[in-house]
GROMACS .gro file of C-alpha atoms in nm:
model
  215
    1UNK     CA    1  -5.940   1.185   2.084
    2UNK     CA    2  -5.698   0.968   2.277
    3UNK     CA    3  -5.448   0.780   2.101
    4UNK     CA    4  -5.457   0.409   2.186
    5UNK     CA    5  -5.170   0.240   2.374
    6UNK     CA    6  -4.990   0.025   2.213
    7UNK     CA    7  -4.992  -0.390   2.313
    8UNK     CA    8  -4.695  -0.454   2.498
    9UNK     CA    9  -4.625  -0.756   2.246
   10UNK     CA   10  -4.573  -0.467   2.014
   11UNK     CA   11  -4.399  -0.214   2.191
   12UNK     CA   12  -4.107  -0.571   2.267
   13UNK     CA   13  -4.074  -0.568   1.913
   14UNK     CA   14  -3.995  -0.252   1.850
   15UNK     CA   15  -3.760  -0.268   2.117
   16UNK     CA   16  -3.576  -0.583   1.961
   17UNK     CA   17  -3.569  -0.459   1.593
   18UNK     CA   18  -3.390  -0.149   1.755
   19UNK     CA   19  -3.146  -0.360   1.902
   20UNK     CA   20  -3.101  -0.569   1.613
   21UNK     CA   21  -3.043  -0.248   1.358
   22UNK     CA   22  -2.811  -0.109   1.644
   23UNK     CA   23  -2.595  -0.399   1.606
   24UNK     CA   24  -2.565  -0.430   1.285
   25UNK     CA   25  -2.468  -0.067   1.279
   26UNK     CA   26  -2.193  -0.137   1.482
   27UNK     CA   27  -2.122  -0.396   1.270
   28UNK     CA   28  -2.061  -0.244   0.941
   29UNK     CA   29  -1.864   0.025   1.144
   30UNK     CA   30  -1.639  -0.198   1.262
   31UNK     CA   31  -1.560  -0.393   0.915
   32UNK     CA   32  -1.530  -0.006   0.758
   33UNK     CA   33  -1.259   0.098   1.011
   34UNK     CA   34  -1.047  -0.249   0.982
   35UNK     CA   35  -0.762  -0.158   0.805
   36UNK     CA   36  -0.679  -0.418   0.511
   37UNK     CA   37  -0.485  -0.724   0.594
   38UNK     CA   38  -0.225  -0.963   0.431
   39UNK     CA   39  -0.178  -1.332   0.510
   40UNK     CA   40   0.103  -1.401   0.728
   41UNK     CA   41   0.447  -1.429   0.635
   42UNK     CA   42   0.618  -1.742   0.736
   43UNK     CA   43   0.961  -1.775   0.771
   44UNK     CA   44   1.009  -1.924   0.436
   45UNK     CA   45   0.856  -1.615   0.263
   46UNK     CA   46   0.956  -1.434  -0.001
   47UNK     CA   47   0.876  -1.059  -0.077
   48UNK     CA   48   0.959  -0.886  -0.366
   49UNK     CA   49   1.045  -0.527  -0.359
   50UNK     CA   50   0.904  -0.381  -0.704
   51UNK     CA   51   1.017  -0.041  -0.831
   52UNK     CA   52   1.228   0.183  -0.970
   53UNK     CA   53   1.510   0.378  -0.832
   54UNK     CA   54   1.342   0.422  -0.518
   55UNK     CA   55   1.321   0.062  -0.480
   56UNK     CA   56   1.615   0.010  -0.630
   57UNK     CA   57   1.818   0.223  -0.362
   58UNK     CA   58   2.004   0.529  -0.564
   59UNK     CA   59   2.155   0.734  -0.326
   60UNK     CA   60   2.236   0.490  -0.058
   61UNK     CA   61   2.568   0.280  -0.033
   62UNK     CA   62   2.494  -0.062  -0.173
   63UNK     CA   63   2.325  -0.313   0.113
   64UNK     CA   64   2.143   0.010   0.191
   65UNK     CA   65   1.818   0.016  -0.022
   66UNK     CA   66   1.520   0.009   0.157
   67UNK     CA   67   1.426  -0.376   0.070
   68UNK     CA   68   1.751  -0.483   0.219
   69UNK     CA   69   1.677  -0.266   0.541
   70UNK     CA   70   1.342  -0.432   0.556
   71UNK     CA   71   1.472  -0.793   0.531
   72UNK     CA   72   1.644  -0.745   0.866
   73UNK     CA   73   1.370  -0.619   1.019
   74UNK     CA   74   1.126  -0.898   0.878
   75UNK     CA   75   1.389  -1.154   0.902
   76UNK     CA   76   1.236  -1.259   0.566
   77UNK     CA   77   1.410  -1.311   0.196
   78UNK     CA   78   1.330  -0.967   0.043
   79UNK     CA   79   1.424  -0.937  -0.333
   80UNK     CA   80   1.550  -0.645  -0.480
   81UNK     CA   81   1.339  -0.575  -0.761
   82UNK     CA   82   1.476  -0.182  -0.812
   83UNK     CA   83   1.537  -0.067  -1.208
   84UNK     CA   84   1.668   0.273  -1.188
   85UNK     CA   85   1.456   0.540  -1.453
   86UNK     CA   86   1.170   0.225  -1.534
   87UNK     CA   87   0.884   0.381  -1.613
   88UNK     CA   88   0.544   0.163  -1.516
   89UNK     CA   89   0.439   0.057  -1.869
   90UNK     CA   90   0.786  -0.111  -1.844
   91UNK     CA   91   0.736  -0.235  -1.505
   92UNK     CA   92   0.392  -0.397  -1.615
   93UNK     CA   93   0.571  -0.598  -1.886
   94UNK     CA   94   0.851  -0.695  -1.655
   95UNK     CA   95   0.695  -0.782  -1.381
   96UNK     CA   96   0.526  -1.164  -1.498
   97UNK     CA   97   0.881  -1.293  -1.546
   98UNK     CA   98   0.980  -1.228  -1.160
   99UNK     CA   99   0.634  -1.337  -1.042
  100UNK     CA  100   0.721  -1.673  -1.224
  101UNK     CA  101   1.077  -1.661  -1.093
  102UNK     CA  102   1.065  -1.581  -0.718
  103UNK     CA  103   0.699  -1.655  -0.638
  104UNK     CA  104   0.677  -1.482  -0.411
  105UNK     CA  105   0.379  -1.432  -0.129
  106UNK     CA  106   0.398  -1.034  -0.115
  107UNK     CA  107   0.452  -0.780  -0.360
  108UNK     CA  108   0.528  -0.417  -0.241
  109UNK     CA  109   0.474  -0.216  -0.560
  110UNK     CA  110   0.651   0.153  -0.581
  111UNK     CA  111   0.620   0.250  -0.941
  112UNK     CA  112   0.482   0.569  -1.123
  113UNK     CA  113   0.799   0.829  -1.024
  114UNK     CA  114   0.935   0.832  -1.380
  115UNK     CA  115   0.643   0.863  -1.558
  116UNK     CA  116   0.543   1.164  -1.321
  117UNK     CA  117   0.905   1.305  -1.446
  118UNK     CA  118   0.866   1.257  -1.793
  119UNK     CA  119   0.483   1.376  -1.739
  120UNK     CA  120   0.361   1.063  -1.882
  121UNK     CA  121  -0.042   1.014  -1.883
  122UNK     CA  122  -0.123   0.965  -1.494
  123UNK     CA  123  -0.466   0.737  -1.625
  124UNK     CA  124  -0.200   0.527  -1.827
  125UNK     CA  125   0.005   0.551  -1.486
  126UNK     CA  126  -0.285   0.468  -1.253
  127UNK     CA  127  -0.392   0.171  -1.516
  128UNK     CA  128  -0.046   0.030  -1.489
  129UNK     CA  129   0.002   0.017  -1.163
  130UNK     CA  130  -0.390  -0.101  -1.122
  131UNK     CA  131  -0.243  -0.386  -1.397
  132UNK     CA  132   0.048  -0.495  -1.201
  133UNK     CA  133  -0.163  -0.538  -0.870
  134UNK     CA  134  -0.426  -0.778  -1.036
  135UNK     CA  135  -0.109  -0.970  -1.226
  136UNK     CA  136   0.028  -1.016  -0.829
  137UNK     CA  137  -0.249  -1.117  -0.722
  138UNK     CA  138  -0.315  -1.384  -0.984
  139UNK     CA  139   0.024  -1.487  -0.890
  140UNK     CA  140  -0.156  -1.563  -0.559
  141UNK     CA  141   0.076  -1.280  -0.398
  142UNK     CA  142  -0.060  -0.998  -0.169
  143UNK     CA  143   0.023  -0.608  -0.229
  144UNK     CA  144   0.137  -0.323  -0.106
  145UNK     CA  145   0.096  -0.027  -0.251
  146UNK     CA  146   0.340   0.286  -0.220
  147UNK     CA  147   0.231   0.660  -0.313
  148UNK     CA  148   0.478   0.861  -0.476
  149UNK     CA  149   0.459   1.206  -0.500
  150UNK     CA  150   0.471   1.426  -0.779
  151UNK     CA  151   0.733   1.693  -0.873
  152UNK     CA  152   0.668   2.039  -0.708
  153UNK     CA  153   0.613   2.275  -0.423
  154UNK     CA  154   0.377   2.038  -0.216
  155UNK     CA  155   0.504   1.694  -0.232
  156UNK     CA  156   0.199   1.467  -0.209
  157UNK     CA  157   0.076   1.139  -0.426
  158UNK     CA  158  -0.169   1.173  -0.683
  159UNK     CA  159  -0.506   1.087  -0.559
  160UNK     CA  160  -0.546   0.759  -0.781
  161UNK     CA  161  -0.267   0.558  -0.522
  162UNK     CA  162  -0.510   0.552  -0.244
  163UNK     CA  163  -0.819   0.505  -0.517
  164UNK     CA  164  -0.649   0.166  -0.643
  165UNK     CA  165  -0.536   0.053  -0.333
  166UNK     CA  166  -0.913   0.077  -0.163
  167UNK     CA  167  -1.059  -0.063  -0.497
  168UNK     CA  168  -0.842  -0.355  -0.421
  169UNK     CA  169  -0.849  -0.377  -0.046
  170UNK     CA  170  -0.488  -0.392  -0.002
  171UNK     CA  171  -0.212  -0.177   0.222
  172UNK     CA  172  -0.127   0.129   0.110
  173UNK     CA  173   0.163   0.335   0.237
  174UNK     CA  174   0.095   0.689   0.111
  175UNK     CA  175   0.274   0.943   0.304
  176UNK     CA  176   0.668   0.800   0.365
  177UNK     CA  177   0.811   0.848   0.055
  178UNK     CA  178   0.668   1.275   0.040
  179UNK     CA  179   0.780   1.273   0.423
  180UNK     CA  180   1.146   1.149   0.332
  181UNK     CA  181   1.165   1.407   0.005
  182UNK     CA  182   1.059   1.669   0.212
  183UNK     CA  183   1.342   1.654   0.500
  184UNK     CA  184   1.692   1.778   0.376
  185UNK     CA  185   1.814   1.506   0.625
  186UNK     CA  186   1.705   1.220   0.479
  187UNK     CA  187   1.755   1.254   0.133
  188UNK     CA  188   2.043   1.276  -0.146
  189UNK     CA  189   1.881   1.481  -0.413
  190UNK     CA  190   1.545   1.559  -0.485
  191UNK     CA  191   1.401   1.247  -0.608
  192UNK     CA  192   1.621   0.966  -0.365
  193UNK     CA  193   1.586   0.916   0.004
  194UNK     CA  194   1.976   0.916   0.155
  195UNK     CA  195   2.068   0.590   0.379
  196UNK     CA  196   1.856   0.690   0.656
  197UNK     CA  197   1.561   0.767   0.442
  198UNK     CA  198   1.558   0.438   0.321
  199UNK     CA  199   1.616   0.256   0.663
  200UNK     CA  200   1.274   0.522   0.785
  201UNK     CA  201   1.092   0.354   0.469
  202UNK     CA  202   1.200   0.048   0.571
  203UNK     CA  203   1.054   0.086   0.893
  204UNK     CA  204   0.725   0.261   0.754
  205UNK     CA  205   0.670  -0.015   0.570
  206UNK     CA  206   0.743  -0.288   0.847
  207UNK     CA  207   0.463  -0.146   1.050
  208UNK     CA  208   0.252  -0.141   0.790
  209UNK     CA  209   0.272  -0.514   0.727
  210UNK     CA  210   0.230  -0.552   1.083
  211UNK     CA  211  -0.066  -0.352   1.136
  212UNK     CA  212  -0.184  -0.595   0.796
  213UNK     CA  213  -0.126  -0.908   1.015
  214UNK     CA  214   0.155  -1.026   0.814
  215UNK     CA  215   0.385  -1.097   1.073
   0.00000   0.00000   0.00000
């Protein structure tokens, strides 16, 4: 038996739904590769630096810390939000009080180091750090998001830095601040980034807000 040919009216169709679902293929491929983006900076900005003694700059002469690095290079106020051994529950309940101060229109959040030293609870770590994003962002700031790694042999973040940043659609750095601690030449100890660490974080992170679209 011969199969019947189809009408051409249906074999156009066929065609055109093909084209269609090809499209929006593309589509959806497109918006999953787009990296996440920040709102532009204008010159009037302020950013505040959030951490601990990474942030904060131990191990660097003073003007040396990596926010003050990155406010030359953004030509932007960047506030220097460092508190040496803070651990994030601490950060999370400090945090409001500079929001309210400084107001500022990006956050970039490096916080967890301490409680990885002190092996803390990494879900309490990952919730904190998960709080102070949302209390940023109801600040109506953006975020950034920097991985820390934890003590050992292979210097990588835990996994839930890159979770929490995609869960939020924001910029995360993950790889500068395991780069920097594993290089001899650009850090002071084991834990702090020397000068030139810092001004390489500095940079890291400047490209990363410009790949975001904030300046």
């Amino acid at each position: 038996m011969k199969a019947c040919p189809l009408p051409n009216g249906t074999t156009r169709y066929r065609r055109a739904l093909a084209f269609i679902l090809a499209t929006l293929l593309l589509t959806l491929l497109a918006a999953c590769d787009k990296p996440p983006r920040i709102a532009p900076l204008p010159a009037n900005a302020v950013v505040l630096a959030f951490g601990d003694s990474l942030t904060h700059g131990n191990g660097a002469p003073a003007g040396e810390a990596y926010p003050e690095v990155l406010a030359g290079l953004l030509g932007r106020t960047v506030i220097n939000a460092g508190v040496p051994g803070e651990v994030s529950a601490a950060g999370l309940a400090r945090l409001p009080q500079l929001l309210d101060q400084y107001r500022p229109q990006l956050v970039i959040l490096c916080h967890g180091g301490n409680d990885f030293l002190q092996r803390l609870d990494r879900t309490h770590t990952a919730a904190n750090v998960a709080a102070m994003i949302e209390q940023s962002r109801a600040a109506g700031a953006d975020v950034i998001l920097v991985g820390v790694p934890e003590p050992g042999l292979l210097l990588s973040p835990p996994k839930f830095y890159q979770e929490t940043a995609e869960r939020f659609g924001i910029p995360c750095e993950g790889k500068i601040v395991s780069d920097l601690l594993g290089d001899r030449n650009y850090k002071s100890d084991t834990i702090h980034p020397n000068a030139a660490g810092y001004r390489r974080m500095a940079e890291a992170l400047y490209a990363l807000i410009k790949k975001a679209h904030g300046i």
